[in-house]
PDB file of C-alpha atoms in Angstrom:
ATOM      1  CA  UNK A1435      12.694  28.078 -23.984  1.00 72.00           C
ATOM      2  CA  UNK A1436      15.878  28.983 -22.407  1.00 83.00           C
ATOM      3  CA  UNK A1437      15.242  30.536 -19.528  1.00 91.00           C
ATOM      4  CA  UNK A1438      12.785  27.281 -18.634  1.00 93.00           C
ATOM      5  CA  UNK A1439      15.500  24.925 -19.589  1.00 93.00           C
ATOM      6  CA  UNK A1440      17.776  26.492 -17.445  1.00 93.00           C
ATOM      7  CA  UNK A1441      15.277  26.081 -14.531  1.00 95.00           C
ATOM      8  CA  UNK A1442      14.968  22.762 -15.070  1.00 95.00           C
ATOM      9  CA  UNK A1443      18.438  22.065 -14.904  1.00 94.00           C
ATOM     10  CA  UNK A1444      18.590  23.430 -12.002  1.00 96.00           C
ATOM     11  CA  UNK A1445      16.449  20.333 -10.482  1.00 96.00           C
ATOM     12  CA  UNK A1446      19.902  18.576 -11.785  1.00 93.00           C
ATOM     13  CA  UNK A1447      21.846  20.410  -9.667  1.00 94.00           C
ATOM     14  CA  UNK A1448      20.024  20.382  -6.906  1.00 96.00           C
ATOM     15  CA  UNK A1449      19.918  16.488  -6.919  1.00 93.00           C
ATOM     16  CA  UNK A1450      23.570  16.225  -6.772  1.00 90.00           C
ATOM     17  CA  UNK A1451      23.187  17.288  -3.045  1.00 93.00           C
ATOM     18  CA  UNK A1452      21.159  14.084  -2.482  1.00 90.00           C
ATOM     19  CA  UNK A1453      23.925  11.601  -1.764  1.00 86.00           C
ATOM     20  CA  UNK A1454      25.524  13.934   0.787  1.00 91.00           C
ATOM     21  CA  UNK A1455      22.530  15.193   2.392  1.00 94.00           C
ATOM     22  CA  UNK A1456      21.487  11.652   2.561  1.00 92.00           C
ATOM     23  CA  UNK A1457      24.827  10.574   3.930  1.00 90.00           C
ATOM     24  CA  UNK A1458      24.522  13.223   6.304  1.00 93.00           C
ATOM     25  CA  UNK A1459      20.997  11.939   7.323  1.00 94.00           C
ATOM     26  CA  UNK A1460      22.462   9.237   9.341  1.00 93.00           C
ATOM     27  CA  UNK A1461      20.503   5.825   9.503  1.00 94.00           C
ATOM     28  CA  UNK A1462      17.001   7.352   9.064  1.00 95.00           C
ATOM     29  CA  UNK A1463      15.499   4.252   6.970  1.00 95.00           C
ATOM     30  CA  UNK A1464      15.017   5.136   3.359  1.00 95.00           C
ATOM     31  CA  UNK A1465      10.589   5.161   3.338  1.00 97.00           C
ATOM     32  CA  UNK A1466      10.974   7.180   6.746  1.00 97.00           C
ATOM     33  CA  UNK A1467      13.153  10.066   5.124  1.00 96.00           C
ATOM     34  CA  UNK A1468      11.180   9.865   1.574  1.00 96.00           C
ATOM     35  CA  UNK A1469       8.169  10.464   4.126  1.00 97.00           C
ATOM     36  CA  UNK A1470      10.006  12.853   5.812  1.00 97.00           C
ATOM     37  CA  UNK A1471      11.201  14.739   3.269  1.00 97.00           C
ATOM     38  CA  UNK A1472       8.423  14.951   1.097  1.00 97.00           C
ATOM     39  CA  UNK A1473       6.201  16.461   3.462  1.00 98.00           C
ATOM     40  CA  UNK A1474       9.071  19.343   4.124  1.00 98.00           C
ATOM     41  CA  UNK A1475       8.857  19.361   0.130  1.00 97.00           C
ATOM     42  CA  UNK A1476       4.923  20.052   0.666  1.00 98.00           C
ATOM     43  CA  UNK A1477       6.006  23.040   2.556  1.00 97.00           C
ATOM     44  CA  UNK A1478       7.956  24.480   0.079  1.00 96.00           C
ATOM     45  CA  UNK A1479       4.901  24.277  -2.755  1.00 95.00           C
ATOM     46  CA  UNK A1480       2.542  25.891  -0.142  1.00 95.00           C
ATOM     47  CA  UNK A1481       5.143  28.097   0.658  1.00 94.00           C
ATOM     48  CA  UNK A1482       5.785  29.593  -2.813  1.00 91.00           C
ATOM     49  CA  UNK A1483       2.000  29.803  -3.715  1.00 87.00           C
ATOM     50  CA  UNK A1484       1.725  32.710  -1.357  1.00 87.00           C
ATOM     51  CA  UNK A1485       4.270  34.427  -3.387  1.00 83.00           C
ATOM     52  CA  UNK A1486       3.465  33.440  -6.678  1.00 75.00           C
ATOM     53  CA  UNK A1487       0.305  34.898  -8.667  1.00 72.00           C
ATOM     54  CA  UNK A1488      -2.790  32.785  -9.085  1.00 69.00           C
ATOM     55  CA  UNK A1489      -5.124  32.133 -12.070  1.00 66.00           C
ATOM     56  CA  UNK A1490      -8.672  33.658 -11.922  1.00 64.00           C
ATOM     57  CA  UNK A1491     -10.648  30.514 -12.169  1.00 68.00           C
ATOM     58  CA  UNK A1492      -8.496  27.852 -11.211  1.00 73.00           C
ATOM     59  CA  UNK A1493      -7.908  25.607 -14.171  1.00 77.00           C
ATOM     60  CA  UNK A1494      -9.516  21.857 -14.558  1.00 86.00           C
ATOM     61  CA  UNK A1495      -7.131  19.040 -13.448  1.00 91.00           C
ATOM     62  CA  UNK A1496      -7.477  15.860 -15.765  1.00 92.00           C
ATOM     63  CA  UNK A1497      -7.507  12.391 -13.526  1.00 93.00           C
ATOM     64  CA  UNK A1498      -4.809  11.289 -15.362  1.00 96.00           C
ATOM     65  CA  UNK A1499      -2.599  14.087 -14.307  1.00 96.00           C
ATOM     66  CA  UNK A1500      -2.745  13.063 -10.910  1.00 96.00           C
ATOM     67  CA  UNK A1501      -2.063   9.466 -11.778  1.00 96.00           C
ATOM     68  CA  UNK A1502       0.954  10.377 -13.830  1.00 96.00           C
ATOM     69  CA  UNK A1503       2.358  12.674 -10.883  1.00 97.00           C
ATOM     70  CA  UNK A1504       1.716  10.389  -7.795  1.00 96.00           C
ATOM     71  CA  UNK A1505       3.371   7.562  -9.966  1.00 95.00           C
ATOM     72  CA  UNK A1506       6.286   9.379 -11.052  1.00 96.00           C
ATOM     73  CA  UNK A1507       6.707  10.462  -7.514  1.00 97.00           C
ATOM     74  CA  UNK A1508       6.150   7.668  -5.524  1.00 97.00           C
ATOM     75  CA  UNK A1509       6.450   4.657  -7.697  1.00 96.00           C
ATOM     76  CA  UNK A1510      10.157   6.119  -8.724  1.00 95.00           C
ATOM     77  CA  UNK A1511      11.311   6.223  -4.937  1.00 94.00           C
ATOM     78  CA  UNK A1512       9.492   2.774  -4.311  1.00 95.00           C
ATOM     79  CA  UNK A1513      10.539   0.771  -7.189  1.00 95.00           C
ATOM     80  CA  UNK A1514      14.243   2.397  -6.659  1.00 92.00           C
ATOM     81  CA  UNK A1515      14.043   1.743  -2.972  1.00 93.00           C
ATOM     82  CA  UNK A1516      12.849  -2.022  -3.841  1.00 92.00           C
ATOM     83  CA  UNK A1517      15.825  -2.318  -6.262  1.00 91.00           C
ATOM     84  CA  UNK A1518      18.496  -1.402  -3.422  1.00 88.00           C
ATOM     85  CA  UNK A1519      16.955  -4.180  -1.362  1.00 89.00           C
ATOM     86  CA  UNK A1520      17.101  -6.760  -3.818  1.00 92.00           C
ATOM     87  CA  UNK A1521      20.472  -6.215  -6.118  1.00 86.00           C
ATOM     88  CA  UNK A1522      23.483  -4.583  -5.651  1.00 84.00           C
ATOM     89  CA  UNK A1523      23.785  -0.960  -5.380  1.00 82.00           C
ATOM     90  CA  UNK A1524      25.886  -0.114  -8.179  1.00 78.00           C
ATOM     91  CA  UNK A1525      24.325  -2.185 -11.016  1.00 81.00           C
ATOM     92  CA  UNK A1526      20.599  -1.408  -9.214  1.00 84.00           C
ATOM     93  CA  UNK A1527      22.040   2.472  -9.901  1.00 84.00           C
ATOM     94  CA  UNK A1528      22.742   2.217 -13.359  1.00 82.00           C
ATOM     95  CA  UNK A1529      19.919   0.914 -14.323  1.00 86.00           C
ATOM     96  CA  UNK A1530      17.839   3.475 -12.714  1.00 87.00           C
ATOM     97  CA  UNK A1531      20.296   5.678 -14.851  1.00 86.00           C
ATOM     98  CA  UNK A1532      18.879   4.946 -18.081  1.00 87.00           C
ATOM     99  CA  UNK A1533      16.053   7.298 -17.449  1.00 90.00           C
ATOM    100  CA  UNK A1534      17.322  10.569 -19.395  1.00 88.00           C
ATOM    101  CA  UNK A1535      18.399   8.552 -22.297  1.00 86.00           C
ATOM    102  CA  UNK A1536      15.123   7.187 -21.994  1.00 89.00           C
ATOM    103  CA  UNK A1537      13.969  10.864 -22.262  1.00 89.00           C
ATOM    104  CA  UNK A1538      15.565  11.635 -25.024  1.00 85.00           C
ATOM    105  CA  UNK A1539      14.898   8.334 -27.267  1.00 86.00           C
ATOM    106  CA  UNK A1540      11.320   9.004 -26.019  1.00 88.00           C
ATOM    107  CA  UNK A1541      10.952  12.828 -26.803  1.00 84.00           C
ATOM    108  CA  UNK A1542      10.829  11.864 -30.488  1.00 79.00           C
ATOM    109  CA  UNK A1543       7.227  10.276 -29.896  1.00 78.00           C
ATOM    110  CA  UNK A1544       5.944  13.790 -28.771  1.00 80.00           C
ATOM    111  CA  UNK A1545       3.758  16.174 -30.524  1.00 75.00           C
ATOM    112  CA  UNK A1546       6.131  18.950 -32.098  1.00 75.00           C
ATOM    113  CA  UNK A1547       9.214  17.200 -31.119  1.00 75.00           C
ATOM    114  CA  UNK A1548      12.036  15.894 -33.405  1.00 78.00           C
ATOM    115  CA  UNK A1549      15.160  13.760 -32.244  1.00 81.00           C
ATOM    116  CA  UNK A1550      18.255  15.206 -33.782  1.00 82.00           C
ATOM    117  CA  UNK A1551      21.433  12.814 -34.142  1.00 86.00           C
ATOM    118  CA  UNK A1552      23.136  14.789 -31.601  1.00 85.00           C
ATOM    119  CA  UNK A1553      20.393  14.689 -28.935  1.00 85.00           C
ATOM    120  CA  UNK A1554      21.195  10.621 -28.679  1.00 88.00           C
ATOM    121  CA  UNK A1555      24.799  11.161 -29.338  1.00 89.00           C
ATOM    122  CA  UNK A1556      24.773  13.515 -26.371  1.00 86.00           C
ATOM    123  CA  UNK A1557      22.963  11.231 -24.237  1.00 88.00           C
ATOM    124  CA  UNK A1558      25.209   8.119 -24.865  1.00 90.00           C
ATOM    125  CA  UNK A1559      28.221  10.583 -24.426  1.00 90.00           C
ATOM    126  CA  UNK A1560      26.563  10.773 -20.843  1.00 88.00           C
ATOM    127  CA  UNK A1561      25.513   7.138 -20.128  1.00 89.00           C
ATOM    128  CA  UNK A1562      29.191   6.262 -20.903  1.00 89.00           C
ATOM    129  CA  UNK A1563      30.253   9.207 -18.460  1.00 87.00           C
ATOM    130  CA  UNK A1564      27.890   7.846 -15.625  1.00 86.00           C
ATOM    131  CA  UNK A1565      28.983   4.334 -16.006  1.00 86.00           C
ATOM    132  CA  UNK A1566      32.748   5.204 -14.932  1.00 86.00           C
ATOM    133  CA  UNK A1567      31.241   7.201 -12.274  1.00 84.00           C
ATOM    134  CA  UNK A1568      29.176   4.667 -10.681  1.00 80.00           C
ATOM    135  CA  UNK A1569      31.496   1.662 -11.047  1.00 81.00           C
ATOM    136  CA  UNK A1570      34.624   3.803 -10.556  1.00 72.00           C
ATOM    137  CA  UNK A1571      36.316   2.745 -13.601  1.00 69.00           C
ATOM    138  CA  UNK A1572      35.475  -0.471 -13.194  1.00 71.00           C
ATOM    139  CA  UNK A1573      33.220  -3.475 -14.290  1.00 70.00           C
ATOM    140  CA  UNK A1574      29.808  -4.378 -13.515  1.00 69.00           C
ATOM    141  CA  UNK A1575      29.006  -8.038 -12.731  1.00 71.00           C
ATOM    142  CA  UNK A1576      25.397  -8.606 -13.483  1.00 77.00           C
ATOM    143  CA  UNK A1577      24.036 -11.702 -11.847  1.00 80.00           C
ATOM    144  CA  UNK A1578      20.805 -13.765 -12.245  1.00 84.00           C
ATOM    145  CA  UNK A1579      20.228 -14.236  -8.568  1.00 88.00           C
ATOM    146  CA  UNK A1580      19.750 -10.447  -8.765  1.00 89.00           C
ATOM    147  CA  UNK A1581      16.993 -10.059 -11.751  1.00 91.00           C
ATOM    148  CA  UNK A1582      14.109  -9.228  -9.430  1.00 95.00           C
ATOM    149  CA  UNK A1583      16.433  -5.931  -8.247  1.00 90.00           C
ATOM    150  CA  UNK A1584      17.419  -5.271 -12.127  1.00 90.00           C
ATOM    151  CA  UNK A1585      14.065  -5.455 -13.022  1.00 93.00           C
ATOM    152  CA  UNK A1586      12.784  -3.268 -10.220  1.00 94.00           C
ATOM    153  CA  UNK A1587      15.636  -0.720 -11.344  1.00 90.00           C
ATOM    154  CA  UNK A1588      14.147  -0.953 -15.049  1.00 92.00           C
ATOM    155  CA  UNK A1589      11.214  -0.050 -13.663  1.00 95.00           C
ATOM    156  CA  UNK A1590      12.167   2.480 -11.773  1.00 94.00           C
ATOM    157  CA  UNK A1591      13.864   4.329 -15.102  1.00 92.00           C
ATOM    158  CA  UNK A1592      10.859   3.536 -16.651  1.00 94.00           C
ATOM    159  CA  UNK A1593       8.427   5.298 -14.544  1.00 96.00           C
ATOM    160  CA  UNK A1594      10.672   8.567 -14.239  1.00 95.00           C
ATOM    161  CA  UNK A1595      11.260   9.352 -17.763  1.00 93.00           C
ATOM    162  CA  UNK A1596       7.397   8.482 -17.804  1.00 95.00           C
ATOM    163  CA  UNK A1597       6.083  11.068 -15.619  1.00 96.00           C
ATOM    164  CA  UNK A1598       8.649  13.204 -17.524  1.00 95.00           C
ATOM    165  CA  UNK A1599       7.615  13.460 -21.075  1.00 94.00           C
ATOM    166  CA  UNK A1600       4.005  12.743 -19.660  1.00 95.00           C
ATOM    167  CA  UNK A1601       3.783  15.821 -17.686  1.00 95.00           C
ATOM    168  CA  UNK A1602       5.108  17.795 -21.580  1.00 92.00           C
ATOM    169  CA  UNK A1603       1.762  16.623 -22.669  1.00 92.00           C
ATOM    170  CA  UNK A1604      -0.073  19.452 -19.826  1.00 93.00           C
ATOM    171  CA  UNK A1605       1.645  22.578 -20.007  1.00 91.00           C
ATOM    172  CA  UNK A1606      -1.487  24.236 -18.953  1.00 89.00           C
ATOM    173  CA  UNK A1607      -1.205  22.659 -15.594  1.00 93.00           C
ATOM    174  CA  UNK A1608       0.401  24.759 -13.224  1.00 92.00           C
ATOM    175  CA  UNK A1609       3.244  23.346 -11.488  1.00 93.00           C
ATOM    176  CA  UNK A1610       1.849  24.414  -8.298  1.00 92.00           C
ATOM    177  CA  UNK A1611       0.086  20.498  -8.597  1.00 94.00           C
ATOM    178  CA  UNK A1612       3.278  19.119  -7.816  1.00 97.00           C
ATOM    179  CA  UNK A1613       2.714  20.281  -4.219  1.00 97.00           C
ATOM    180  CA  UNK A1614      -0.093  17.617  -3.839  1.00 96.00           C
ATOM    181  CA  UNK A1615       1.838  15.108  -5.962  1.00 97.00           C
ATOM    182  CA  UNK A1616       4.851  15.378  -2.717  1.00 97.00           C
ATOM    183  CA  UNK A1617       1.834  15.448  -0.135  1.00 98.00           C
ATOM    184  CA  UNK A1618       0.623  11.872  -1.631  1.00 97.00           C
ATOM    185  CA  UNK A1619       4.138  10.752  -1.839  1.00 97.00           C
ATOM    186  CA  UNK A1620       4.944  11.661   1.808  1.00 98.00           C
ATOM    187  CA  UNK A1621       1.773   9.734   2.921  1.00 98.00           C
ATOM    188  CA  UNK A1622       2.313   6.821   0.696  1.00 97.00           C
ATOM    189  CA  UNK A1623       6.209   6.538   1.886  1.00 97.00           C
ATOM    190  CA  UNK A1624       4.633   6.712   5.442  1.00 98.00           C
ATOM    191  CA  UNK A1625       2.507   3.495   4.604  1.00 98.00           C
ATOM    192  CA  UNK A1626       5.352   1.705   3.359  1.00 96.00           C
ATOM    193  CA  UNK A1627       7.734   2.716   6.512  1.00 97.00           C
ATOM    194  CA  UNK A1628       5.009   2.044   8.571  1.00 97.00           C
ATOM    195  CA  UNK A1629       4.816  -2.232   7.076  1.00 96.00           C
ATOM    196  CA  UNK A1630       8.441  -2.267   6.314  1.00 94.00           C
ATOM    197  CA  UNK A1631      10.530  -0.475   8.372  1.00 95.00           C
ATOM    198  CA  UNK A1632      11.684  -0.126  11.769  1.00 96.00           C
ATOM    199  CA  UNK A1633      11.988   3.806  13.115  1.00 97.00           C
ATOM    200  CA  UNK A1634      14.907   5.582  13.120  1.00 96.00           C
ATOM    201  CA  UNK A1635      14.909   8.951  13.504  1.00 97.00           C
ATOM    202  CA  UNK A1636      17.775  11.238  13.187  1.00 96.00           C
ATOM    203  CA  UNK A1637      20.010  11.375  16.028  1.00 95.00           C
ATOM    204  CA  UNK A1638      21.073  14.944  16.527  1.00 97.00           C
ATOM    205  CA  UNK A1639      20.577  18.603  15.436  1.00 97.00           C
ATOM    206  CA  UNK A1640      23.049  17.962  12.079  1.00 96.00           C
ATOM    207  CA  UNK A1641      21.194  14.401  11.109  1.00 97.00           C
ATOM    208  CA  UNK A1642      17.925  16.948  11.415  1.00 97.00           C
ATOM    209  CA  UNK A1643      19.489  19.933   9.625  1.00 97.00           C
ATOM    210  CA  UNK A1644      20.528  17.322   6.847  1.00 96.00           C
ATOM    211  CA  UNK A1645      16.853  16.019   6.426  1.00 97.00           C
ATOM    212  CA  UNK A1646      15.610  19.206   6.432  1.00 98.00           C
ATOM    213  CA  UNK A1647      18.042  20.147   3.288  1.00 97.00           C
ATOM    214  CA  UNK A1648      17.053  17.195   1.384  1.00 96.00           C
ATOM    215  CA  UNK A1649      13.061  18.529   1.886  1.00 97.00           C
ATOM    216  CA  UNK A1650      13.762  22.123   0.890  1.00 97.00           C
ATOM    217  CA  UNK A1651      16.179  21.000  -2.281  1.00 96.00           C
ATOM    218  CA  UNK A1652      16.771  17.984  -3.680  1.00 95.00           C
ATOM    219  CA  UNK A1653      13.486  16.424  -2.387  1.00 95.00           C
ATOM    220  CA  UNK A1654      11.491  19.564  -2.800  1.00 95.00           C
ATOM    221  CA  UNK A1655      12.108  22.931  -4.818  1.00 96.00           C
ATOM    222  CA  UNK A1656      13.633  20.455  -7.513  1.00 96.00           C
ATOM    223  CA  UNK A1657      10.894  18.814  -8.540  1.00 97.00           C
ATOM    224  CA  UNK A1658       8.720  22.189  -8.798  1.00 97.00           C
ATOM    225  CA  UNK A1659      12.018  23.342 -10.958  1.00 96.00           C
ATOM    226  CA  UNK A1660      11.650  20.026 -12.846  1.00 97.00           C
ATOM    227  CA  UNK A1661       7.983  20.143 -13.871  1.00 96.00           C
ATOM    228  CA  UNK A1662       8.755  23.860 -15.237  1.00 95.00           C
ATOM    229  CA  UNK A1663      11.524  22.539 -17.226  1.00 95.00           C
ATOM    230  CA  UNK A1664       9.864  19.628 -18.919  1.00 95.00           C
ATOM    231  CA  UNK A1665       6.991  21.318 -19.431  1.00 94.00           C
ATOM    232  CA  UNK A1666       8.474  24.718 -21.244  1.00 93.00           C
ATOM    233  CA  UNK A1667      12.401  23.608 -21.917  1.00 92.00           C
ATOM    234  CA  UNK A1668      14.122  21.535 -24.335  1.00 89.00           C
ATOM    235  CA  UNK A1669      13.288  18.354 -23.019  1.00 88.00           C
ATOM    236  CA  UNK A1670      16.000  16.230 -25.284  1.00 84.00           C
ATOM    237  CA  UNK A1671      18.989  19.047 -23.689  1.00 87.00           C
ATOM    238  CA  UNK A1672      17.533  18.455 -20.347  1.00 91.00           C
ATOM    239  CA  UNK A1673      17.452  14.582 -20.953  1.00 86.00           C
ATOM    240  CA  UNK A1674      20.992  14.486 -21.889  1.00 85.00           C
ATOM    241  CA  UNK A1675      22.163  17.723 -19.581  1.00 86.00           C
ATOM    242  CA  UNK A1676      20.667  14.896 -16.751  1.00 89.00           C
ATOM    243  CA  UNK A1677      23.780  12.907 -16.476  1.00 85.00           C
ATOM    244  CA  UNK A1678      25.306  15.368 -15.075  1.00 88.00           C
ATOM    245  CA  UNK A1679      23.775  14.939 -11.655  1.00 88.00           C
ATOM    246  CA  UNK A1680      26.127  11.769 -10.695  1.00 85.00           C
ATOM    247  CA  UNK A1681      28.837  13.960 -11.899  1.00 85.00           C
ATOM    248  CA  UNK A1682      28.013  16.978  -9.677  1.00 89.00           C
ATOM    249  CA  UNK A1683      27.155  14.825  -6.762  1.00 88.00           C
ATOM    250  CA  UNK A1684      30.544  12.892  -7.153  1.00 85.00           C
ATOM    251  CA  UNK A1685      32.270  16.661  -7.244  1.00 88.00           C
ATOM    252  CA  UNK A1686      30.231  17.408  -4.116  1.00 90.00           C
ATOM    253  CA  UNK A1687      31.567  14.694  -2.309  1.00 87.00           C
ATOM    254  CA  UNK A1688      35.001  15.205  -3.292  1.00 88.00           C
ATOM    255  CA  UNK A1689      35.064  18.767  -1.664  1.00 90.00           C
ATOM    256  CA  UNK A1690      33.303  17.872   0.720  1.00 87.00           C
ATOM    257  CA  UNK A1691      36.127  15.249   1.832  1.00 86.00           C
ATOM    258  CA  UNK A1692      33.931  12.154   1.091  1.00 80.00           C
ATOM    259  CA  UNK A1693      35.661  11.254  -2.210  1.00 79.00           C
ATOM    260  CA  UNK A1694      38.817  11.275  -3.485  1.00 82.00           C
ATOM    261  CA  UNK A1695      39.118  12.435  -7.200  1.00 85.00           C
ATOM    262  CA  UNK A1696      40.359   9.562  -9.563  1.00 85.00           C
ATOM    263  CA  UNK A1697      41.255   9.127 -13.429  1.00 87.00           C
ATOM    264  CA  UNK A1698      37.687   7.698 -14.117  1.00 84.00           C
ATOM    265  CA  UNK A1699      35.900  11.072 -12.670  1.00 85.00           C
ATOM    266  CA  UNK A1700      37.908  13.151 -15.016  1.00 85.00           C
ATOM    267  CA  UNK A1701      37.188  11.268 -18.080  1.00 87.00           C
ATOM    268  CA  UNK A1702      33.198  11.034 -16.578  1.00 86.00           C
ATOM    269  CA  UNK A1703      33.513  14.380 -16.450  1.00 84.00           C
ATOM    270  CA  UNK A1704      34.913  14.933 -20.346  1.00 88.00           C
ATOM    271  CA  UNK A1705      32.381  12.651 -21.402  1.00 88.00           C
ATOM    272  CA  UNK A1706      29.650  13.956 -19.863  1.00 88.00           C
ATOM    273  CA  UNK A1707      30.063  17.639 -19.896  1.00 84.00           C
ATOM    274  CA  UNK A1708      31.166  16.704 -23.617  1.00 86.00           C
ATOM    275  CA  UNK A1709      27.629  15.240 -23.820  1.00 85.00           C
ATOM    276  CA  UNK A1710      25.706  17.873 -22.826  1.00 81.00           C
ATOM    277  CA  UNK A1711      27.404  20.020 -25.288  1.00 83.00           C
ATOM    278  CA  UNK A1712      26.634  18.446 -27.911  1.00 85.00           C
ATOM    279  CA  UNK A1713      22.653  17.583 -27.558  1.00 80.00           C
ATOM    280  CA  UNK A1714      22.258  21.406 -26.504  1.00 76.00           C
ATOM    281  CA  UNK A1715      24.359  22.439 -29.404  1.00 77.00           C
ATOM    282  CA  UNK A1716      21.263  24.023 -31.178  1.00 70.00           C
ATOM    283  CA  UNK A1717      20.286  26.248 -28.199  1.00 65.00           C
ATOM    284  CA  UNK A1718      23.664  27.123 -27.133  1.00 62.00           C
ATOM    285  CA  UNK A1719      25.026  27.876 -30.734  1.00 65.00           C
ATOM    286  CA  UNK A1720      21.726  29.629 -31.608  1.00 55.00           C
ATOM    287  CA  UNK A1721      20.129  27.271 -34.660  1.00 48.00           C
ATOM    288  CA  UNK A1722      16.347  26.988 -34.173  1.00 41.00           C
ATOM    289  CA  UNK A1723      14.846  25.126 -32.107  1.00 44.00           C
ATOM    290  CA  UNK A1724      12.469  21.961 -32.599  1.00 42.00           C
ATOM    291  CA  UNK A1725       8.816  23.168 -32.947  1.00 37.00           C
ATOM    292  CA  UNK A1726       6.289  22.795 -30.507  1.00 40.00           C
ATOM    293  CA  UNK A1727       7.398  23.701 -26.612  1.00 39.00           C
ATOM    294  CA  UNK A1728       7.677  27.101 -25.998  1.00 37.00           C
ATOM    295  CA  UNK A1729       8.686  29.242 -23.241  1.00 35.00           C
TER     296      UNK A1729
END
């Protein structure tokens, strides 16, 4: 359970590359480089089935697996995209935050599972953390002309933590499916670009290099890492471990010279690290585990 837990943290860090790979994207619209990126995060599935070893008979894929991975997917990126459009980035980003506290509240509704005190502990130590992060120590300032956005953010949270404890529920379906679940996504995103958007393409060799980054990592070997993790891990560590990402991308950005580091990152960074900590206390201090996913 370990060794898959650690994979699928590793989705976490590979997200916090997405702001400044995205940043570094230029003013590719945002359904143009999901569509973009997804299909480079196609590659990468095909890619690593040559390498990796293939079942006999090819198992049976329910319908409602694809449903739950094309929604996840897609409707995440769509709903979040819709949210940016229609509220304010930073409260729209919060709310779209609540997703591995959502996790972790919902993990306790799965077969095998049981929600220990420090598993929501852990992930409130991390909402608090990712709340100084995103307003930078600040306030937020919901307002009502913005509920459609809020609500589309909600959503948004909603769907992820979804497809997350969703996909627990089919650990005999190989992860190799979420190659087809980033092919529908690409074309979907296409569709939407396509009615919404006007094309912008990157404008040199470093906007291109940056695209290509997001497909092979944050927009593509994480998710494969993810659907391991949730699958085989400790889904409540990983829910909580998941605030970290804002963190880590913040970090990024500072050494890469796009942030300065302030009061409110170091105390994020107590509280969530903090966080984490505690909801994998179990695992890292060696007390069993909760019944029911294994390795």
């Amino acid at each position: 359970m370990g060794r898959a837990t650690l994979i699928g943290f590793s989705a976490v860090a590979m997200w916090a590359l997405l702001a400044l790979l995205t940043d570094a994207s230029g003013q590719v619209p945002p359904f143009l480089l999901s569509a973009i990126t997804f299909a480079i995060g196609t590659c990468v599935g095909l890619v690593a089935r040559l390498f990796m070893p293939q079942p006999a008979a090819q198992p049976k894929i329910p319908p409602q697996v694809w449903l739950i991975g094309i929604a996840g997917l897609f409707g995440y990126h769509f709903f979040y995209f819709t949210a940016l459009r229609n509220a304010p980035a930073v409260e729209a980003s919060l709310i779209a935050y609540l997703w591995p506290l959502f996790i972790v509240l919902g993990s306790a509704l799965m077969p095998g599972e049981r929600l220990r005190w420090n598993h929501i502990a852990g992930a409130l130590l991390g909402l608090a953390g990712t709340f100084m992060i995103v307003t930078k120590g600040g306030g937020l300032s919901f307002d009502s002309r913005y509920t459609f956005g809020y609500a589309m953010a909600f959503v948004c949270a909603f769907l992820w933590s979804g497809y997350s404890l969703l996909s627990r529920r089919f650990p005999a379906v190989p992860t190799t499916i979420v190659t087809w679940f980033c092919a529908a996504t690409s074309i979907l995103s296409f569709l939407c670009h396509l009615m919404l958007e006007e094309t912008v393409l990157p404008a040199n060799a470093g906007q291109w290099l940056a695209v290509v980054g997001l497909g092979l990592m944050p927009v593509g070997a994480a998710f494969y890492a993810w659907d391991h993790g949730v699958k085989r891990g400790n889904i409540q560590v990983l829910g909580a471990a998941s605030y970290a990402a804002p963190l880590l991308s913040t970090l990024v950005l500072i050494a890469a010279g796009f942030a300065e580091p302030t009061p409110s990152i170091i105390a994020a960074c107590i509280l969530i690290t903090g966080g984490a900590v505690l909801a994998a206390k179990s695992m890292l201090f060696g007390k069993s585990q909760p019944a029911g996913a294994e390795a």
